[in-house]
mmCIF file of C-alpha atoms in Angstrom:
data_model
loop_
_atom_site.group_PDB
_atom_site.id
_atom_site.type_symbol
_atom_site.label_atom_id
_atom_site.label_comp_id
_atom_site.label_asym_id
_atom_site.label_seq_id
_atom_site.Cartn_x
_atom_site.Cartn_y
_atom_site.Cartn_z
ATOM 1 C CA ALA A 1 12.863 -15.688 8.634
ATOM 2 C CA ALA A 2 12.653 -11.930 8.108
ATOM 3 C CA LEU A 3 15.320 -12.102 5.396
ATOM 4 C CA ALA A 4 13.509 -14.939 3.628
ATOM 5 C CA GLY A 5 10.273 -12.970 3.849
ATOM 6 C CA GLY A 6 11.981 -9.961 2.297
ATOM 7 C CA ARG A 7 13.281 -12.042 -0.609
ATOM 8 C CA ARG A 8 9.837 -13.506 -1.257
ATOM 9 C CA ALA A 9 8.275 -10.046 -1.123
ATOM 10 C CA GLY A 10 10.788 -8.767 -3.665
ATOM 11 C CA ARG A 11 10.121 -11.708 -5.974
ATOM 12 C CA ALA A 12 6.381 -11.224 -5.657
ATOM 13 C CA ARG A 13 6.773 -7.487 -6.370
ATOM 14 C CA ARG A 14 8.596 -8.229 -9.639
ATOM 15 C CA ARG A 15 5.989 -10.792 -10.685
ATOM 16 C CA LYS A 16 3.140 -8.375 -9.956
ATOM 17 C CA LYS A 17 4.720 -5.699 -12.110
ATOM 18 C CA GLU A 18 5.706 -7.875 -15.051
ATOM 19 C CA GLY A 19 2.969 -10.514 -15.003
ATOM 20 C CA ASP A 20 3.823 -14.201 -15.268
ATOM 21 C CA ASP A 21 3.589 -17.043 -17.736
ATOM 22 C CA GLU A 22 -0.118 -17.647 -17.288
ATOM 23 C CA GLU A 23 -1.865 -18.312 -20.602
ATOM 24 C CA GLU A 24 -3.362 -15.160 -22.047
ATOM 25 C CA GLU A 25 -6.555 -14.677 -24.021
ATOM 26 C CA GLY A 26 -6.037 -12.454 -27.013
ATOM 27 C CA GLU A 27 -3.145 -10.218 -27.988
ATOM 28 C CA GLY A 28 -3.426 -7.825 -25.042
ATOM 29 C CA GLY A 29 -3.982 -10.460 -22.376
ATOM 30 C CA PRO A 30 -7.292 -11.739 -20.983
ATOM 31 C CA GLY A 31 -10.426 -9.779 -21.789
ATOM 32 C CA ILE A 32 -12.389 -7.845 -19.183
ATOM 33 C CA GLU A 33 -14.924 -10.625 -18.604
ATOM 34 C CA ALA A 34 -12.161 -13.193 -18.209
ATOM 35 C CA VAL A 35 -10.344 -10.921 -15.731
ATOM 36 C CA LEU A 36 -13.508 -10.471 -13.669
ATOM 37 C CA ARG A 37 -14.222 -14.205 -13.750
ATOM 38 C CA ARG A 38 -10.724 -15.051 -12.502
ATOM 39 C CA LEU A 39 -11.076 -12.404 -9.831
ATOM 40 C CA ARG A 40 -14.319 -13.986 -8.595
ATOM 41 C CA GLU A 41 -12.555 -17.352 -8.506
ATOM 42 C CA ALA A 42 -9.724 -15.862 -6.431
ATOM 43 C CA ARG A 43 -12.245 -14.335 -4.024
ATOM 44 C CA ASP A 44 -14.024 -17.665 -3.620
ATOM 45 C CA ASP A 45 -10.690 -19.372 -3.015
ATOM 46 C CA LEU A 46 -9.750 -16.910 -0.261
ATOM 47 C CA LEU A 47 -13.075 -17.630 1.417
ATOM 48 C CA SER A 48 -13.021 -21.419 1.036
ATOM 49 C CA SER A 49 -9.386 -21.739 2.157
ATOM 50 C CA GLY A 50 -10.146 -20.012 5.452
ATOM 51 C CA PHE A 51 -7.461 -17.388 4.851
ATOM 52 C CA TRP A 52 -9.901 -14.486 4.783
ATOM 53 C CA ALA A 53 -11.639 -15.620 7.971
ATOM 54 C CA ALA A 54 -8.260 -15.905 9.709
ATOM 55 C CA SER A 55 -7.169 -12.481 8.435
ATOM 56 C CA ALA A 56 -10.357 -10.558 9.177
ATOM 57 C CA GLY A 57 -9.632 -10.316 12.881
ATOM 58 C CA ALA A 58 -6.231 -8.748 12.233
ATOM 59 C CA VAL A 59 -7.763 -5.987 10.131
ATOM 60 C CA ARG A 60 -10.785 -5.359 12.377
ATOM 61 C CA ALA A 61 -8.865 -4.542 15.550
ATOM 62 C CA PRO A 62 -7.230 -1.231 14.556
ATOM 63 C CA LEU A 63 -10.266 -0.107 12.547
ATOM 64 C CA SER A 64 -13.001 -0.690 15.096
ATOM 65 C CA ALA A 65 -12.640 2.679 16.874
ATOM 66 C CA GLU A 66 -12.847 4.778 13.692
ATOM 67 C CA PRO A 67 -13.702 2.868 10.512
ATOM 68 C CA PRO A 68 -11.979 4.303 7.429
ATOM 69 C CA ALA A 69 -13.924 6.721 5.290
ATOM 70 C CA ARG A 70 -11.883 5.745 2.232
ATOM 71 C CA CYS A 71 -9.122 3.504 0.953
ATOM 72 C CA VAL A 72 -6.077 4.066 -1.265
ATOM 73 C CA CYS A 73 -4.286 1.188 -3.003
ATOM 74 C CA TYR A 74 -0.780 1.404 -4.473
ATOM 75 C CA GLY A 75 1.377 -1.126 -6.318
ATOM 76 C CA LEU A 76 -1.265 -3.754 -7.043
ATOM 77 C CA GLY A 77 0.390 -4.856 -10.294
ATOM 78 C CA ARG A 78 -0.783 -6.813 -13.345
ATOM 79 C CA PHE A 79 -3.740 -8.595 -11.790
ATOM 80 C CA GLY A 80 -5.085 -9.626 -15.211
ATOM 81 C CA ARG A 81 -2.006 -11.795 -15.752
ATOM 82 C CA CYS A 82 -0.415 -12.385 -12.352
ATOM 83 C CA PRO A 83 -2.177 -14.625 -9.774
ATOM 84 C CA ILE A 84 -0.348 -12.905 -6.875
ATOM 85 C CA ALA A 85 -1.765 -9.510 -7.842
ATOM 86 C CA ARG A 86 -5.195 -11.007 -8.527
ATOM 87 C CA TYR A 87 -5.449 -12.589 -5.083
ATOM 88 C CA GLN A 88 -4.341 -9.329 -3.496
ATOM 89 C CA LEU A 89 -7.095 -7.474 -5.353
ATOM 90 C CA ALA A 90 -9.648 -10.102 -4.315
ATOM 91 C CA PHE A 91 -8.532 -9.615 -0.693
ATOM 92 C CA LEU A 92 -8.982 -5.851 -1.076
ATOM 93 C CA LEU A 93 -12.538 -6.300 -2.347
ATOM 94 C CA LEU A 94 -13.369 -8.524 0.641
ATOM 95 C CA LEU A 95 -11.807 -5.901 2.885
ATOM 96 C CA LEU A 96 -13.973 -3.126 1.447
ATOM 97 C CA ASP A 97 -17.075 -5.254 2.039
ATOM 98 C CA GLU A 98 -16.014 -5.977 5.605
ATOM 99 C CA LEU A 99 -15.359 -2.296 6.376
ATOM 100 C CA ARG A 100 -18.393 -1.070 4.410
ATOM 101 C CA VAL A 101 -16.288 1.250 2.298
ATOM 102 C CA PRO A 102 -18.074 1.855 -1.039
ATOM 103 C CA PRO A 103 -15.922 0.916 -4.068
ATOM 104 C CA ALA A 104 -16.166 4.519 -5.291
ATOM 105 C CA ARG A 105 -14.312 5.564 -2.132
ATOM 106 C CA CYS A 106 -11.381 3.313 -2.970
ATOM 107 C CA ALA A 107 -8.746 4.815 -5.270
ATOM 108 C CA LEU A 108 -5.986 2.843 -6.974
ATOM 109 C CA PHE A 109 -2.805 3.786 -8.789
ATOM 110 C CA ASP A 110 -0.275 1.624 -10.582
ATOM 111 C CA PRO A 111 1.361 2.624 -13.873
ATOM 112 C CA ALA A 112 1.578 -1.079 -14.750
ATOM 113 C CA PHE A 113 -2.204 -1.370 -15.262
ATOM 114 C CA SER A 114 -3.186 -2.225 -18.831
ATOM 115 C CA GLU A 115 -6.188 -0.578 -20.451
ATOM 116 C CA ARG A 116 -8.209 -3.757 -19.916
ATOM 117 C CA GLU A 117 -7.235 -3.932 -16.261
ATOM 118 C CA ALA A 118 -8.180 -0.281 -15.796
ATOM 119 C CA ALA A 119 -11.528 -1.011 -17.452
ATOM 120 C CA ALA A 120 -12.070 -4.002 -15.147
ATOM 121 C CA LEU A 121 -11.403 -1.826 -12.094
ATOM 122 C CA ARG A 122 -13.924 0.724 -13.313
ATOM 123 C CA ALA A 123 -16.443 -2.065 -13.906
ATOM 124 C CA LEU A 124 -16.016 -2.963 -10.222
ATOM 125 C CA GLY A 125 -16.885 0.633 -9.318
ATOM 126 C CA LEU A 126 -13.367 1.483 -8.116
ATOM 127 C CA CYS A 127 -11.707 4.858 -8.714
ATOM 128 C CA LEU A 128 -8.429 5.209 -10.605
ATOM 129 C CA LEU A 129 -6.075 7.983 -9.590
ATOM 130 C CA PRO A 130 -5.061 9.750 -12.811
ATOM 131 C CA GLU A 131 -1.335 9.801 -12.057
ATOM 132 C CA ASN A 132 1.311 9.381 -9.420
ATOM 133 C CA GLU A 133 1.031 11.841 -6.544
ATOM 134 C CA VAL A 134 2.765 14.555 -4.622
ATOM 135 C CA ARG A 135 1.243 16.791 -1.973
ATOM 136 C CA THR A 136 1.951 20.061 -0.265
ATOM 137 C CA PRO A 137 4.554 19.522 2.496
ATOM 138 C CA PRO A 138 3.231 19.125 6.049
ATOM 139 C CA GLY A 139 2.322 22.435 7.607
ATOM 140 C CA HIS A 140 1.198 23.965 4.303
ATOM 141 C CA THR A 141 -2.177 23.831 2.596
ATOM 142 C CA GLU A 142 -3.391 23.826 -0.945
ATOM 143 C CA GLY A 143 -6.843 23.279 -2.355
ATOM 144 C CA THR A 144 -7.912 20.065 -4.011
ATOM 145 C CA ARG A 145 -8.022 19.794 -7.749
ATOM 146 C CA GLY A 146 -10.001 17.735 -10.188
ATOM 147 C CA GLN A 147 -12.955 15.407 -9.922
ATOM 148 C CA SER A 148 -11.099 12.910 -7.705
ATOM 149 C CA SER A 149 -10.709 15.359 -4.821
ATOM 150 C CA ALA A 150 -13.352 13.590 -2.723
ATOM 151 C CA VAL A 151 -11.172 10.497 -2.704
ATOM 152 C CA MET A 152 -7.713 11.999 -2.957
ATOM 153 C CA GLY A 153 -7.822 14.698 -0.303
ATOM 154 C CA SER A 154 -5.372 17.576 -0.729
ATOM 155 C CA VAL A 155 -3.349 16.002 -3.514
ATOM 156 C CA VAL A 156 -1.965 17.666 -6.606
ATOM 157 C CA PRO A 157 -0.516 15.961 -9.698
ATOM 158 C CA GLY A 158 3.031 14.922 -8.968
ATOM 159 C CA GLN A 159 4.967 11.867 -7.973
ATOM 160 C CA GLU A 160 5.699 8.961 -5.727
ATOM 161 C CA GLY A 161 2.611 8.304 -3.627
ATOM 162 C CA LYS A 162 2.807 11.377 -1.407
ATOM 163 C CA HIS A 163 -0.802 11.351 -0.318
ATOM 164 C CA GLY A 164 -2.145 13.430 2.567
ATOM 165 C CA ILE A 165 -5.297 12.206 4.295
ATOM 166 C CA GLU A 166 -6.415 15.714 5.349
ATOM 167 C CA GLY A 167 -8.327 14.562 8.420
ATOM 168 C CA ALA A 168 -10.240 11.608 6.964
ATOM 169 C CA ALA A 169 -9.597 8.156 8.421
ATOM 170 C CA THR A 170 -7.922 6.300 5.554
ATOM 171 C CA LEU A 171 -6.800 2.753 4.893
ATOM 172 C CA PHE A 172 -3.755 2.359 2.651
ATOM 173 C CA TYR A 173 -3.460 -1.026 0.972
ATOM 174 C CA MET A 174 0.155 -1.372 -0.187
ATOM 175 C CA VAL A 175 1.120 -5.051 -0.231
ATOM 176 C CA HIS A 176 4.746 -5.650 -1.298
ATOM 177 C CA CYS A 177 5.443 -2.023 -2.181
ATOM 178 C CA GLY A 178 8.915 -0.497 -2.054
ATOM 179 C CA LYS A 179 10.172 0.977 1.214
ATOM 180 C CA ALA A 180 10.318 4.507 -0.211
ATOM 181 C CA LEU A 181 6.573 4.484 -0.837
ATOM 182 C CA TYR A 182 5.831 3.799 2.836
ATOM 183 C CA ASN A 183 8.388 6.431 3.838
ATOM 184 C CA ASN A 184 6.807 9.017 1.517
ATOM 185 C CA LEU A 185 3.337 8.277 2.854
ATOM 186 C CA LEU A 186 4.505 8.817 6.430
ATOM 187 C CA TRP A 187 6.191 12.110 5.481
ATOM 188 C CA SER A 188 2.987 13.308 3.827
ATOM 189 C CA ASN A 189 1.092 12.802 7.083
ATOM 190 C CA TRP A 190 3.824 13.643 9.576
ATOM 191 C CA SER A 191 1.870 14.691 12.639
ATOM 192 C CA PRO A 192 0.249 12.743 15.492
ATOM 193 C CA ALA A 193 -3.218 13.910 14.439
ATOM 194 C CA ALA A 194 -2.834 12.679 10.849
ATOM 195 C CA LEU A 195 -0.984 9.428 11.542
ATOM 196 C CA SER A 196 -3.527 8.406 14.165
ATOM 197 C CA LYS A 197 -6.169 8.325 11.401
ATOM 198 C CA LEU A 198 -4.045 6.188 9.084
ATOM 199 C CA VAL A 199 -3.885 2.394 8.764
ATOM 200 C CA ILE A 200 -1.409 0.674 6.443
ATOM 201 C CA ILE A 201 -1.664 -2.896 5.201
ATOM 202 C CA GLY A 202 1.714 -3.636 3.696
ATOM 203 C CA ASN A 203 5.241 -4.864 4.318
ATOM 204 C CA SER A 204 6.061 -5.321 7.980
ATOM 205 C CA PHE A 205 7.839 -2.273 9.418
ATOM 206 C CA ARG A 206 9.496 -4.584 11.958
ATOM 207 C CA GLY A 207 10.728 -6.723 9.094
ATOM 208 C CA ILE A 208 12.161 -3.666 7.363
ATOM 209 C CA GLU A 209 13.943 -2.750 10.582
ATOM 210 C CA GLU A 210 15.391 -6.267 10.909
ATOM 211 C CA ARG A 211 16.604 -6.476 7.313
ATOM 212 C CA LEU A 212 18.285 -3.081 7.065
ATOM 213 C CA LEU A 213 21.360 -1.780 8.814
ATOM 214 C CA SER A 214 20.233 0.928 11.235
ATOM 215 C CA ARG A 215 22.376 3.588 9.539
ATOM 216 C CA ILE A 216 20.766 2.795 6.159
ATOM 217 C CA LEU A 217 17.264 2.826 7.632
ATOM 218 C CA GLU A 218 17.852 6.178 9.350
ATOM 219 C CA ARG A 219 19.535 7.737 6.305
ATOM 220 C CA ASP A 220 17.257 6.549 3.485
ATOM 221 C CA TYR A 221 13.947 5.844 5.233
ATOM 222 C CA SER A 222 14.058 8.195 8.189
ATOM 223 C CA TYR A 223 10.281 8.458 8.660
ATOM 224 C CA ILE A 224 9.924 4.697 9.005
ATOM 225 C CA ALA A 225 12.802 4.736 11.488
ATOM 226 C CA LYS A 226 11.298 7.587 13.536
ATOM 227 C CA VAL A 227 7.821 6.079 13.795
ATOM 228 C CA LEU A 228 8.816 2.554 14.887
ATOM 229 C CA LYS A 229 8.176 3.363 18.556
ATOM 230 C CA GLY A 230 4.776 4.820 17.712
ATOM 231 C CA VAL A 231 3.338 2.024 15.562
ATOM 232 C CA GLU A 232 1.413 -1.116 16.371
ATOM 233 C CA GLU A 233 1.423 -3.974 13.896
ATOM 234 C CA VAL A 234 -0.215 -7.369 13.534
ATOM 235 C CA ALA A 235 0.925 -9.827 10.884
ATOM 236 C CA LEU A 236 -1.544 -11.480 8.543
ATOM 237 C CA PRO A 237 -1.643 -15.226 9.198
ATOM 238 C CA SER A 238 0.636 -17.550 7.282
ATOM 239 C CA HIS A 239 -1.043 -19.900 4.824
ATOM 240 C CA PRO A 240 0.790 -22.460 2.644
ATOM 241 C CA ARG A 241 -1.300 -21.548 -0.405
ATOM 242 C CA TYR A 242 -0.392 -17.844 -0.279
ATOM 243 C CA LEU A 243 3.261 -17.790 0.811
ATOM 244 C CA ASP A 244 4.307 -15.419 -2.004
ATOM 245 C CA THR A 245 1.036 -13.477 -1.973
ATOM 246 C CA PHE A 246 0.770 -12.149 1.582
ATOM 247 C CA ASN A 247 4.103 -13.027 3.191
ATOM 248 C CA ASP A 248 5.713 -10.275 5.296
ATOM 249 C CA THR A 249 2.367 -8.428 5.288
ATOM 250 C CA SER A 250 1.124 -6.691 8.438
ATOM 251 C CA VAL A 251 -1.631 -4.325 9.491
ATOM 252 C CA HIS A 252 -0.078 -1.134 10.930
ATOM 253 C CA TRP A 253 -1.778 1.581 12.946
ATOM 254 C CA PHE A 254 -0.574 4.535 14.995
ATOM 255 C CA PRO A 255 -2.292 5.027 18.392
ATOM 256 C CA LEU A 256 -2.425 8.703 19.302
ATOM 257 C CA ASP A 257 -1.166 8.097 22.846
ATOM 258 C CA LYS A 258 1.952 6.311 21.561
ATOM 259 C CA LEU A 259 2.655 9.053 19.028
ATOM 260 C CA GLN A 260 2.347 11.727 21.703
ATOM 261 C CA GLU A 261 4.985 9.943 23.775
ATOM 262 C CA LEU A 262 7.601 10.480 21.061
ATOM 263 C CA SER A 263 10.075 13.334 21.476
ATOM 264 C CA PRO A 264 8.841 16.726 20.175
ATOM 265 C CA GLU A 265 11.990 16.886 18.030
ATOM 266 C CA VAL A 266 10.666 13.939 16.047
ATOM 267 C CA TRP A 267 7.823 16.069 14.697
ATOM 268 C CA ASP A 268 9.957 19.127 13.990
ATOM 269 C CA PHE A 269 11.822 17.371 11.185
ATOM 270 C CA VAL A 270 9.708 17.528 8.006
ATOM 271 C CA GLU A 271 12.318 17.474 5.241
ATOM 272 C CA GLU A 272 11.017 15.845 2.076
ATOM 273 C CA PRO A 273 12.663 12.472 1.303
ATOM 274 C CA MET A 274 14.943 12.642 -1.744
ATOM 275 C CA TYR A 275 16.819 9.275 -1.774
ATOM 276 C CA GLN A 276 19.917 10.700 -3.437
ATOM 277 C CA ASP A 277 22.233 8.109 -1.858
ATOM 278 C CA CYS A 278 19.814 5.181 -1.908
ATOM 279 C CA GLU A 279 21.201 2.234 -3.885
ATOM 280 C CA ASP A 280 18.123 -0.021 -3.895
ATOM 281 C CA LEU A 281 15.327 2.465 -4.506
ATOM 282 C CA GLU A 282 12.098 0.568 -5.199
ATOM 283 C CA ILE A 283 9.803 3.323 -6.367
ATOM 284 C CA ILE A 284 8.486 4.611 -9.679
ATOM 285 C CA ARG A 285 9.146 8.315 -9.958
ATOM 286 C CA LYS A 286 7.028 10.775 -11.874
ATOM 287 C CA GLY A 287 7.884 10.505 -15.573
ATOM 288 C CA GLU A 288 9.064 6.881 -15.309
ATOM 289 C CA GLU A 289 5.622 5.323 -15.803
#
């Protein structure tokens, strides 16, 4: 089941990036109004199908103690053309309403966005990160730059989703992203204090563990491997209408007491992930957009 879920997630990831065969309106795809209309239809469908009501409990539990001050979304894909990406965006908008996070406190990045899709996101009041990200390694500090600093935290222009939360409770929405992106995010917040303020909605870490040989997981995605004993996760419910949309998706959080039980040596290792020997790297590096 985990292997099948991984295959479906990979297929969905490709469709999100490339779009699908849905009929387009105009040379550059559907116009902004058409995109927003289809997004409203997807939102209504999530509500009427009961999927959102069944999922809301899974996302409330880890966020009840300290609601997120902001949200960051990676890898959404071509939501103007791809129904999978559109339903995932509609779910995100419902999530922001549920958690009372203002749209302006939700930042998104995906180099696949078209100009019309970027304009639609702005029309919804959401914030677009200007480029892929890198941050100062854990244990170092550097001031924020640019007008997005209120959303981005201590992030400087760079690559590969390396986003530090800098003390603010943050929800990361990363459905069907590549494993390296989750690994980079963990590295960027590699301390019990930071991880305990972080919630990730994305591919199941347990599923990643089941699908990969342990030596590959520890070599290529060491931060995922190290945190497995310190994470709690709850899967989103299965629904026949959204098998490719939310399959293998879980809510992950990192209770401080569990993190503090890990060996001190776990936190001493803060080497930046490089992926030099990784054969199936699923990440867009800086300059590849």
